[in-house]
CSV table of C-alpha atoms and ligand atoms in Angstrom, one decimal:
chain,number,residue,atom,x,y,z
A,1153,VAL,CA,8.4,9.6,-20.2
A,1154,THR,CA,7.4,6.1,-19.5
A,1155,GLY,CA,9.6,2.2,-20.5
A,1156,ASP,CA,12.8,2.1,-19.7
A,1157,LEU,CA,15.4,4.9,-18.8
A,1158,LEU,CA,19.1,5.5,-20.3
A,1159,ILE,CA,19.9,8.1,-18.2
A,1160,THR,CA,23.0,10.4,-19.2
A,1161,GLY,CA,23.9,14.1,-18.6
A,1162,ALA,CA,24.6,13.5,-14.5
A,1163,SER,CA,28.1,15.5,-13.0
A,1164,HIS,CA,28.3,12.7,-10.8
A,1165,VAL,CA,26.8,9.5,-9.2
A,1166,ALA,CA,26.8,8.7,-5.5
A,1167,THR,CA,26.0,5.3,-5.6
A,1168,CYS,CA,26.2,4.7,-1.9
A,1169,ALA,CA,26.5,0.8,-3.1
A,1170,GLY,CA,28.0,-1.8,-1.1
A,1171,PRO,CA,27.1,-4.3,1.4
A,1172,GLY,CA,24.5,-1.9,3.8
A,1173,PRO,CA,25.0,-1.2,6.5
A,1174,ARG,CA,27.6,0.9,6.0
A,1175,ARG,CA,29.9,1.1,9.5
A,1176,GLY,CA,32.9,2.9,10.4
A,1177,ALA,CA,35.5,4.9,7.3
A,1178,ALA,CA,32.8,3.8,5.3
A,1179,LEU,CA,29.5,5.0,6.1
A,1180,ASP,CA,31.8,8.6,5.2
A,1181,ASP,CA,32.2,6.8,1.2
A,1182,ALA,CA,28.6,7.9,-0.9
A,1183,GLY,CA,30.4,5.8,-3.4
A,1184,VAL,CA,30.9,8.7,-6.0
A,1185,ARG,CA,31.0,8.1,-9.3
A,1186,GLU,CA,31.9,10.5,-12.1
A,1187,GLY,CA,30.9,10.1,-15.4
A,1188,VAL,CA,28.1,6.9,-16.0
A,1189,ALA,CA,25.0,6.3,-16.7
A,1190,ILE,CA,22.6,4.4,-15.6
A,1191,ARG,CA,20.0,2.6,-17.2
A,1192,THR,CA,16.7,0.8,-15.8
A,1193,ALA,CA,15.0,-2.5,-16.7
A,1194,SER,CA,12.0,-3.0,-15.2
A,1195,GLY,CA,11.5,-0.5,-12.4
A,1196,LEU,CA,15.4,-2.2,-12.0
A,1197,ILE,CA,18.4,-0.5,-12.1
A,1198,ALA,CA,20.2,-2.8,-15.6
A,1199,ALA,CA,23.6,-0.9,-15.4
A,1200,ILE,CA,25.8,1.7,-14.5
A,1201,GLY,CA,29.4,2.7,-16.2
A,1202,PRO,CA,30.7,4.9,-18.3
A,1203,GLU,CA,28.3,7.1,-20.3
A,1204,ALA,CA,30.3,6.6,-24.0
A,1205,GLU,CA,29.5,2.2,-23.3
A,1206,LEU,CA,26.1,3.0,-21.8
A,1207,ARG,CA,25.4,4.9,-24.8
A,1208,ALA,CA,27.0,2.4,-27.5
A,1209,ALA,CA,25.3,-0.4,-25.8
A,1210,ALA,CA,21.9,1.4,-25.9
A,1211,ARG,CA,22.0,1.9,-29.7
A,1212,GLU,CA,19.5,0.3,-31.0
A,1213,ASP,CA,17.5,0.1,-28.4
A,1214,LEU,CA,17.2,3.7,-28.6
A,1215,ALA,CA,16.2,4.3,-32.0
A,1216,ALA,CA,13.5,1.5,-32.2
A,1217,GLY,CA,11.9,4.1,-29.5
A,1218,ARG,CA,12.6,0.8,-26.8
A,1219,LEU,CA,14.1,2.8,-24.6
A,1220,THR,CA,14.1,7.1,-24.2
A,1221,GLU,CA,17.1,8.7,-23.0
A,1222,LEU,CA,16.8,11.6,-19.5
A,1223,SER,CA,19.4,13.8,-20.0
A,1224,VAL,CA,19.5,15.6,-16.8
A,1225,GLY,CA,21.4,18.8,-17.4
A,1226,GLY,CA,25.1,17.9,-15.2
A,1227,ARG,CA,23.4,17.2,-12.3
A,1228,ALA,CA,23.9,15.1,-9.8
A,1229,ILE,CA,22.0,11.6,-8.4
A,1230,VAL,CA,21.4,10.0,-5.3
A,1231,PRO,CA,19.7,7.2,-4.9
A,1232,GLY,CA,16.6,8.1,-3.2
A,1233,PHE,CA,15.6,8.8,0.5
A,1234,VAL,CA,14.5,5.7,3.5
A,1235,ASP,CA,12.8,7.1,5.9
A,1236,ALA,CA,13.4,5.0,8.3
A,1237,HIS,CA,11.1,6.1,11.8
A,1238,THR,CA,7.9,7.9,10.2
A,1239,HIS,CA,4.3,8.5,12.7
A,1240,ALA,CA,3.2,9.7,9.2
A,1241,VAL,CA,-0.1,8.4,9.1
A,1242,PHE,CA,-2.1,10.8,11.5
A,1243,ALA,CA,-4.9,13.0,11.6
A,1244,GLY,CA,-4.4,16.8,13.0
A,1245,ASN,CA,-2.7,18.8,14.4
A,1246,ARG,CA,-0.7,20.0,17.4
A,1247,ALA,CA,0.0,23.3,16.6
A,1248,ARG,CA,-1.0,24.2,19.4
A,1249,GLU,CA,0.7,22.0,21.9
A,1250,PHE,CA,4.0,23.9,20.2
A,1251,GLU,CA,3.9,26.9,21.4
A,1252,MET,CA,2.3,25.5,25.1
A,1253,ARG,CA,6.0,24.5,24.7
A,1254,LEU,CA,7.8,27.8,23.5
A,1255,ARG,CA,5.6,29.6,26.0
A,1256,GLY,CA,7.4,26.9,29.2
A,1257,ARG,CA,4.6,24.9,29.9
A,1258,THR,CA,6.0,21.6,31.2
A,1259,TYR,CA,5.4,18.5,30.3
A,1260,LEU,CA,2.3,18.2,32.4
A,1261,GLU,CA,0.1,21.3,32.1
A,1262,ILE,CA,0.2,20.2,28.4
A,1263,LEU,CA,-0.8,16.6,29.0
A,1264,GLU,CA,-3.5,19.0,31.8
A,1265,ALA,CA,-4.4,20.8,28.6
A,1266,GLY,CA,-5.4,17.9,26.8
A,1267,GLY,CA,-1.8,17.6,25.5
A,1268,GLY,CA,0.2,15.3,24.0
A,1269,ILE,CA,0.0,10.9,22.4
A,1270,LEU,CA,-2.9,11.1,23.9
A,1271,ASP,CA,-4.3,14.4,21.6
A,1272,THR,CA,-3.9,12.5,18.2
A,1273,VAL,CA,-5.3,9.1,20.1
A,1274,ASP,CA,-8.2,11.4,20.2
A,1275,ARG,CA,-8.6,12.5,16.9
A,1276,VAL,CA,-7.6,10.0,15.0
A,1277,ARG,CA,-9.7,7.3,16.3
A,1278,ALA,CA,-11.8,10.2,15.3
A,1279,ALA,CA,-11.2,10.1,11.9
A,1280,GLY,CA,-11.6,6.8,11.0
A,1281,HIS,CA,-10.4,4.7,7.7
A,1282,ALA,CA,-11.2,7.6,5.2
A,1283,GLY,CA,-10.6,11.0,7.2
A,1284,LEU,CA,-6.6,9.1,8.5
A,1285,LEU,CA,-6.1,9.0,3.9
A,1286,ALA,CA,-7.6,11.9,3.5
A,1287,GLU,CA,-5.1,14.2,5.7
A,1288,SER,CA,-1.8,12.1,5.4
A,1289,ALA,CA,-2.3,10.7,1.4
A,1290,PRO,CA,-1.0,14.5,1.6
A,1291,ARG,CA,1.5,14.5,3.3
A,1292,LEU,CA,3.3,10.9,1.9
A,1293,ALA,CA,3.0,13.0,-1.8
A,1294,ARG,CA,5.1,16.1,0.4
A,1295,MET,CA,7.9,13.8,1.1
A,1296,LEU,CA,8.0,12.4,-2.1
A,1297,ALA,CA,8.5,15.3,-3.1
A,1298,LEU,CA,11.4,15.8,-0.5
A,1299,GLY,CA,13.3,12.8,-1.8
A,1300,THR,CA,11.8,9.8,-0.1
A,1301,THR,CA,10.8,6.6,-2.3
A,1302,THR,CA,10.1,4.3,0.8
A,1303,ALA,CA,9.7,4.7,3.9
A,1304,GLU,CA,8.1,3.1,7.8
A,1305,VAL,CA,5.3,4.4,9.2
A,1306,LYS,CA,4.4,3.1,12.6
A,1307,SER,CA,0.6,3.0,14.1
A,1308,GLY,CA,0.1,4.0,17.2
A,1309,TYR,CA,-2.1,6.6,17.8
A,1310,GLY,CA,-5.4,4.1,17.6
A,1311,LEU,CA,-4.1,2.8,21.3
A,1312,SER,CA,-7.3,-0.2,21.2
A,1313,LEU,CA,-7.1,-3.1,18.6
A,1314,GLU,CA,-10.3,-2.0,16.4
A,1315,SER,CA,-8.7,2.0,16.2
A,1316,GLU,CA,-4.9,-0.3,15.1
A,1317,LEU,CA,-5.5,-2.0,13.1
A,1318,THR,CA,-7.8,1.2,11.3
A,1319,MET,CA,-4.5,2.8,10.9
A,1320,LEU,CA,-2.1,-0.1,10.3
A,1321,GLU,CA,-5.0,-0.9,6.9
A,1322,VAL,CA,-4.7,2.5,5.9
A,1323,ILE,CA,-0.2,2.8,5.8
A,1324,ARG,CA,-1.1,-0.4,3.2
A,1325,ASP,CA,-3.6,1.2,1.2
A,1326,LEU,CA,-1.4,4.4,0.9
A,1327,ASP,CA,1.1,2.3,0.0
A,1328,ARG,CA,-0.4,0.7,-2.5
A,1329,THR,CA,-1.8,3.4,-4.2
A,1330,GLY,CA,0.3,6.0,-2.8
A,1331,PRO,CA,3.0,7.3,-4.0
A,1332,LEU,CA,5.6,6.1,-2.2
A,1333,ALA,CA,6.2,2.7,-0.7
A,1334,LEU,CA,6.3,2.1,2.5
A,1335,VAL,CA,6.9,-0.5,5.6
A,1336,PRO,CA,4.1,-0.1,8.0
A,1337,THR,CA,5.9,-1.0,11.8
A,1338,PHE,CA,2.6,-1.6,14.9
A,1339,LEU,CA,3.9,0.2,17.5
A,1340,GLY,CA,0.1,-0.5,19.8
A,1341,ALA,CA,2.8,-0.4,23.4
A,1342,HIS,CA,3.7,4.0,21.6
A,1343,ALA,CA,1.0,4.7,25.1
A,1344,CYS,CA,-0.8,3.2,27.9
A,1345,PRO,CA,-4.5,4.4,26.5
A,1346,ARG,CA,-6.7,6.8,29.2
A,1347,GLY,CA,-6.9,5.1,32.4
A,1348,ALA,CA,-5.8,1.7,31.4
A,1349,ASP,CA,-3.1,-0.3,33.8
A,1350,ARG,CA,0.0,-0.1,31.8
A,1351,ASP,CA,0.7,-4.0,32.3
A,1352,ALA,CA,-2.6,-4.8,31.7
A,1353,TYR,CA,-2.7,-3.7,28.2
A,1354,ALA,CA,0.7,-4.6,27.1
A,1355,ARG,CA,-0.1,-8.0,28.1
A,1356,GLU,CA,-3.1,-6.9,25.2
A,1357,VAL,CA,-0.8,-6.0,22.9
A,1358,ALA,CA,1.5,-8.8,23.1
A,1359,GLN,CA,-0.9,-11.3,23.5
A,1360,VAL,CA,-4.7,-9.7,21.7
A,1361,MET,CA,-3.8,-7.6,19.4
A,1362,MET,CA,-0.1,-9.4,18.2
A,1363,PRO,CA,-2.2,-11.7,16.2
A,1364,ARG,CA,-4.6,-10.0,14.8
A,1365,VAL,CA,-2.2,-7.5,13.0
A,1366,ALA,CA,0.1,-11.3,12.3
A,1367,SER,CA,-2.4,-12.9,11.3
A,1368,ARG,CA,-3.5,-10.3,8.5
A,1369,GLY,CA,0.2,-8.9,7.7
A,1370,LEU,CA,-0.5,-5.8,7.7
A,1371,ALA,CA,3.5,-4.5,9.3
A,1372,ARG,CA,6.5,-6.4,9.1
A,1373,PHE,CA,7.9,-4.7,12.8
A,1374,VAL,CA,6.6,-4.2,16.1
A,1375,ASP,CA,8.5,-1.2,17.1
A,1376,VAL,CA,7.7,-0.3,22.0
A,1377,PHE,CA,7.9,3.2,23.1
A,1378,CYS,CA,10.7,2.2,26.0
A,1379,ASP,CA,11.4,4.8,27.9
A,1380,ALA,CA,11.2,5.8,31.3
A,1381,GLY,CA,7.4,7.0,31.6
A,1382,ALA,CA,6.5,5.1,28.9
A,1383,PHE,CA,6.4,1.6,28.5
A,1384,ASP,CA,9.8,-0.7,30.9
A,1385,VAL,CA,12.1,-3.1,29.3
A,1386,ALA,CA,10.0,-6.2,31.4
A,1387,GLN,CA,7.2,-4.9,29.2
A,1388,ALA,CA,8.8,-4.3,26.1
A,1389,ARG,CA,10.2,-7.5,26.3
A,1390,LEU,CA,6.6,-9.6,26.5
A,1391,ILE,CA,5.7,-7.6,23.3
A,1392,LEU,CA,9.0,-8.0,21.7
A,1393,ASP,CA,8.4,-11.8,22.3
A,1394,SER,CA,5.5,-12.2,21.7
A,1395,ALA,CA,6.6,-10.1,18.2
A,1396,ARG,CA,8.8,-13.1,17.9
A,1397,ALA,CA,7.3,-15.7,17.9
A,1398,HIS,CA,4.7,-14.2,15.1
A,1399,GLY,CA,7.3,-14.2,13.0
A,1400,LEU,CA,8.3,-9.9,12.3
A,1401,GLY,CA,10.6,-7.5,13.3
A,1402,LEU,CA,12.0,-5.7,16.0
A,1403,LYS,CA,12.5,-2.5,16.7
A,1404,LEU,CA,12.4,0.0,20.0
A,1405,HIS,CA,11.9,4.0,20.0
A,1406,ALA,CA,15.5,3.9,22.7
A,1407,ASP,CA,17.3,6.2,25.7
A,1408,GLU,CA,15.0,8.8,24.3
A,1409,ILE,CA,14.1,10.2,27.7
A,1410,LYS,CA,16.3,8.0,30.2
A,1411,SER,CA,18.7,4.6,29.8
A,1412,ILE,CA,16.8,1.9,31.1
A,1413,GLY,CA,17.6,-0.6,29.6
A,1414,ALA,CA,16.5,-0.8,26.1
A,1415,THR,CA,19.5,-0.7,24.5
A,1416,PRO,CA,20.5,-4.1,26.1
A,1417,LEU,CA,16.5,-5.0,25.7
A,1418,GLY,CA,17.2,-5.0,21.7
A,1419,VAL,CA,20.4,-6.0,21.6
A,1420,GLU,CA,19.9,-9.0,23.0
A,1421,LEU,CA,16.8,-9.0,21.4
A,1422,GLY,CA,18.2,-8.8,18.0
A,1423,CYS,CA,16.2,-5.7,16.2
A,1424,THR,CA,16.4,-5.2,13.2
A,1425,SER,CA,17.2,-0.8,14.8
A,1426,LEU,CA,16.8,0.8,18.3
A,1427,ASP,CA,15.4,4.6,17.7
A,1428,HIS,CA,16.4,7.8,19.0
A,1429,LEU,CA,19.2,6.9,21.4
A,1430,GLU,CA,19.7,10.6,22.2
A,1431,LYS,CA,21.2,9.5,26.0
A,1432,THR,CA,22.1,5.6,25.4
A,1433,THR,CA,25.4,5.9,27.2
A,1434,PRO,CA,29.5,4.7,25.6
A,1435,GLU,CA,29.0,1.5,27.4
A,1436,ASP,CA,25.7,1.0,24.9
A,1437,VAL,CA,27.4,3.2,22.1
A,1438,ARG,CA,30.0,-0.4,22.3
A,1439,ARG,CA,27.3,-3.0,22.5
A,1440,LEU,CA,25.7,-1.8,20.0
A,1441,ALA,CA,28.9,-1.3,17.6
A,1442,ASP,CA,29.0,-4.9,18.3
A,1443,SER,CA,26.1,-5.7,17.3
A,1444,ARG,CA,24.0,-5.7,13.6
A,1445,THR,CA,21.1,-3.3,15.2
A,1446,VAL,CA,21.3,-0.2,13.2
A,1447,ALA,CA,21.2,2.7,15.1
A,1448,VAL,CA,18.0,5.9,13.5
A,1449,LEU,CA,19.3,9.1,14.5
A,1450,LEU,CA,16.6,11.8,15.0
A,1451,PRO,CA,17.4,15.1,14.5
A,1452,GLY,CA,15.0,16.6,14.4
A,1453,THR,CA,13.0,15.9,16.7
A,1454,ALA,CA,16.5,16.5,19.3
A,1455,PHE,CA,16.7,20.1,18.4
A,1456,VAL,CA,12.7,19.9,18.4
A,1457,LEU,CA,12.8,19.0,21.8
A,1458,ALA,CA,16.6,20.7,23.4
A,1459,LEU,CA,17.5,17.2,24.1
A,1460,GLY,CA,20.6,17.4,22.4
A,1461,PHE,CA,21.7,15.6,20.2
A,1462,PRO,CA,22.3,11.6,19.9
A,1463,PRO,CA,26.3,11.3,20.1
A,1464,ALA,CA,26.7,10.2,17.1
A,1465,ARG,CA,30.3,10.6,16.3
A,1466,ALA,CA,31.2,8.4,19.0
A,1467,MET,CA,28.4,6.1,17.6
A,1468,ILE,CA,30.4,5.8,14.2
A,1469,GLU,CA,34.1,6.2,15.8
A,1470,ALA,CA,33.1,2.8,17.9
A,1471,GLY,CA,31.9,1.4,14.2
A,1472,VAL,CA,28.6,1.5,14.8
A,1473,ALA,CA,25.9,0.9,11.6
A,1474,VAL,CA,23.1,4.7,11.4
A,1475,ALA,CA,21.0,6.0,9.7
A,1476,LEU,CA,18.9,8.9,10.0
A,1477,ALA,CA,14.4,9.6,9.5
A,1478,THR,CA,12.8,12.7,10.5
A,1479,ASP,CA,10.6,11.2,13.1
A,1480,CYS,CA,7.5,12.9,11.1
A,1481,ASN,CA,5.3,12.8,13.9
A,1482,PRO,CA,2.5,15.9,15.3
A,1483,GLY,CA,3.4,16.2,19.2
A,1484,SER,CA,8.1,16.1,18.7
A,1485,CYS,CA,9.3,16.7,15.5
A,1486,TYR,CA,6.2,18.2,12.2
A,1487,THR,CA,9.1,17.1,9.1
A,1488,GLU,CA,8.6,15.6,5.4
A,1489,SER,CA,11.8,16.3,4.9
A,1490,MET,CA,14.4,14.1,5.0
A,1491,PRO,CA,17.0,16.9,3.2
A,1492,LEU,CA,16.3,18.6,6.1
A,1493,ILE,CA,17.7,15.7,8.6
A,1494,GLN,CA,20.5,16.0,7.1
A,1495,MET,CA,21.5,19.6,7.9
A,1496,LEU,CA,20.7,19.0,11.5
A,1497,ALA,CA,23.1,15.2,10.9
A,1498,CYS,CA,25.9,17.9,9.8
A,1499,CYS,CA,24.8,21.0,11.7
A,1500,GLY,CA,24.0,19.3,14.9
A,1501,MET,CA,26.0,15.9,15.3
A,1502,ARG,CA,29.2,16.9,13.0
A,1503,MET,CA,28.1,14.2,10.3
A,1504,THR,CA,29.9,14.8,6.7
A,1505,PRO,CA,27.2,15.3,4.3
A,1506,ALA,CA,29.0,12.2,2.9
A,1507,GLU,CA,27.8,10.0,5.6
A,1508,ALA,CA,24.4,11.9,6.0
A,1509,LEU,CA,23.3,11.0,2.6
A,1510,VAL,CA,25.1,7.3,2.9
A,1511,ALA,CA,23.4,6.7,6.5
A,1512,SER,CA,19.3,8.8,4.3
A,1513,THR,CA,20.0,5.1,1.1
A,1514,ILE,CA,22.6,2.4,2.3
A,1515,ASN,CA,22.3,2.1,5.6
A,1516,GLY,CA,18.1,3.5,6.3
A,1517,ALA,CA,17.0,0.3,3.9
A,1518,ALA,CA,19.3,-1.5,6.1
A,1519,ALA,CA,17.1,-0.6,8.8
A,1520,LEU,CA,14.2,-1.5,7.5
A,1521,GLY,CA,15.8,-5.3,6.5
A,1522,ILE,CA,15.4,-3.9,2.5
A,1523,ALA,CA,19.1,-2.8,1.5
A,1524,ASP,CA,19.1,-6.0,-0.3
A,1525,ARG,CA,16.8,-4.2,-2.4
A,1526,CYS,CA,16.9,-0.3,-2.8
A,1527,GLY,CA,19.3,2.5,-0.3
A,1528,SER,CA,22.1,2.5,-3.6
A,1529,LEU,CA,21.7,2.3,-7.3
A,1530,GLU,CA,23.5,-0.7,-8.2
A,1531,PRO,CA,22.5,-3.5,-11.2
A,1532,GLY,CA,19.4,-5.2,-9.9
A,1533,LYS,CA,18.2,-2.4,-7.0
A,1534,GLN,CA,14.7,-0.9,-7.3
A,1535,ALA,CA,15.4,2.6,-9.7
A,1536,ASP,CA,14.6,4.6,-6.8
A,1537,LEU,CA,16.9,8.0,-7.5
A,1538,LEU,CA,17.1,11.9,-6.9
A,1539,VAL,CA,18.6,13.7,-9.7
A,1540,LEU,CA,18.9,16.7,-7.3
A,1541,GLU,CA,19.2,20.7,-8.0
A,1542,SER,CA,22.9,21.1,-7.8
A,1543,ALA,CA,25.6,19.2,-8.9
A,1544,ASP,CA,27.0,18.0,-5.9
A,1545,PHE,CA,25.3,15.7,-3.2
A,1546,ARG,CA,26.6,18.0,-0.1
A,1547,GLU,CA,24.0,20.6,-1.9
A,1548,ILE,CA,21.0,18.1,0.0
A,1549,ALA,CA,22.5,19.2,3.5
A,1550,TYR,CA,24.1,22.1,2.9
A,1551,HIS,CA,22.0,24.6,1.1
A,1552,PHE,CA,19.1,24.0,3.3
A,1553,GLY,CA,15.8,25.4,3.4
A,1554,PRO,CA,14.8,25.2,-0.9
A,1555,SER,CA,13.9,21.3,-1.7
A,1556,PRO,CA,17.1,20.2,-3.0
A,1557,VAL,CA,15.4,18.0,-5.4
A,1558,ARG,CA,14.3,18.9,-8.4
A,1559,ALA,CA,13.2,15.1,-10.0
A,1560,VAL,CA,12.4,11.9,-8.6
A,1561,ILE,CA,13.0,8.7,-10.0
A,1562,ARG,CA,10.4,5.2,-8.3
A,1563,ALA,CA,10.7,2.1,-9.4
A,1564,GLY,CA,11.9,3.2,-12.8
A,1565,LYS,CA,9.6,5.8,-14.0
A,1566,LEU,CA,9.6,9.4,-13.4
A,1567,VAL,CA,7.4,9.9,-10.5
A,1568,HIS,CA,7.9,14.0,-9.2
A,1569,GLY,CA,9.3,17.2,-11.4
A,1570,GLU,CA,10.9,17.0,-14.4
A,1571,VAL,CA,14.4,17.0,-15.7
B,831,ZN,ZN1,9.0,7.7,17.1
C-alpha cells in the first residue's frame, strides 16, 4: 500500500486527542470515537470524522487512484505507542545475572562476579559502531512489531567520550534508517566507570562530554541516574545545569532505589520528565502535580526487580501527568513490549486500560516534548497508528502474551503486518 490512505471499517478509534499531557480524570478518557474514518496526506492525518462524510469527500480521489482505501475489517485503531524511556541500544545480554538474582545472590555479589551495568559497558565498547548497530536493529524491529512508532533511546553504556559518541551515532543512524522514530538522550552519567572518582567523572560529563555531544547535535535530552549508589543531587545539578546551558532538554532517573531529593531537583530545574519514581514520597507527588514535569513510570522494572510499583493511583489522583515506558535494557527489564507494560500498569498499579493507553501515547509524547507532532490521532499530526487484532482497545492490556498489534502504520505508510 503506497500513497495517501482512507482508513475505514474501524470498530472504534481511540484518538487519545487533546492537548497533552492529560491529567486526572482526563487521563481516563482515551477519546474513543465510533463510525469514524481517517484520511492521511503526505504522512500526516488530514482528517478524522464520520466515515460516510469522509468517503463522500474522497470519491474523486479514490476513483482517480490518488487515494487508497484501507478497510480494517471491524478492528480497533489506536495511536502508535511512544516509548519514552529505553536503553534499547546495547550489546550482549545479562541472562547469567538474571539467574544469579533469582538464586538470591546480592547486588554486590553480582557486581563482584562481573555483572551489572559495567558488564554491558565492556560489551558495548567491544562491539563498536557496526556491532551495536547489528545487535540493536532487530530489537527496534521487535518494538515496532509490538506497536511502538516513536522511542526515546539513551546512551550510557559507553561512559567515555569516545564510546558515548559512538552510542549516540548509532542511535542517530538507526533513526535515519530504521523503522521507527528515535529521540536521542545523552546519559553519560548512567554509572561511574571502573576506577574513576564519581565527582571527577560528573565534572567530565558536564564540562568535557556535554559540549561535544551538543555541538554535534547528537542528543535532544540529557539524563542522570540520580539515586543512592549512583550520582548525588549536587552531581546531577552540575550535569543538568550544563545540559541547559547547551540548549538540551532535561530528564532524571529519580527515586528508584531511595528518595534522595532527585524529584525536588528535577521539578526546580524544569525537567521535561522524571522517570522511575518507585520510592517517591507523598510530598514529592504533590510537587510533581504542581509542575509541568511528566512522571514516566516503568512498571516492568519494578516488577522484575521486585521494587514495589510506583504509586500511580496517588499520582493520578493528585493530578500528576503520568506516562508509561518499557525501560528496555539488558539488566533490569529486557522487554520491547509496550502492551506488556500496559498490562503491568493495569494489574500492578491499578490503572485503567484507557489510562494505560493515554500514558503510552500522548503522555509519552509529552515526556519527549513532541506532543504537538505525535501521540494522538488528530488532524495535522503524524499518521502513526496501530490496527489491533481486536475490536476493543482494552484487549491491549487484557489479553496479554500474544501481540495485540495486527498492523502498524507510521507516517502514513504500512510498515508492519497486514490489514
Ligand atoms: Zn532507565
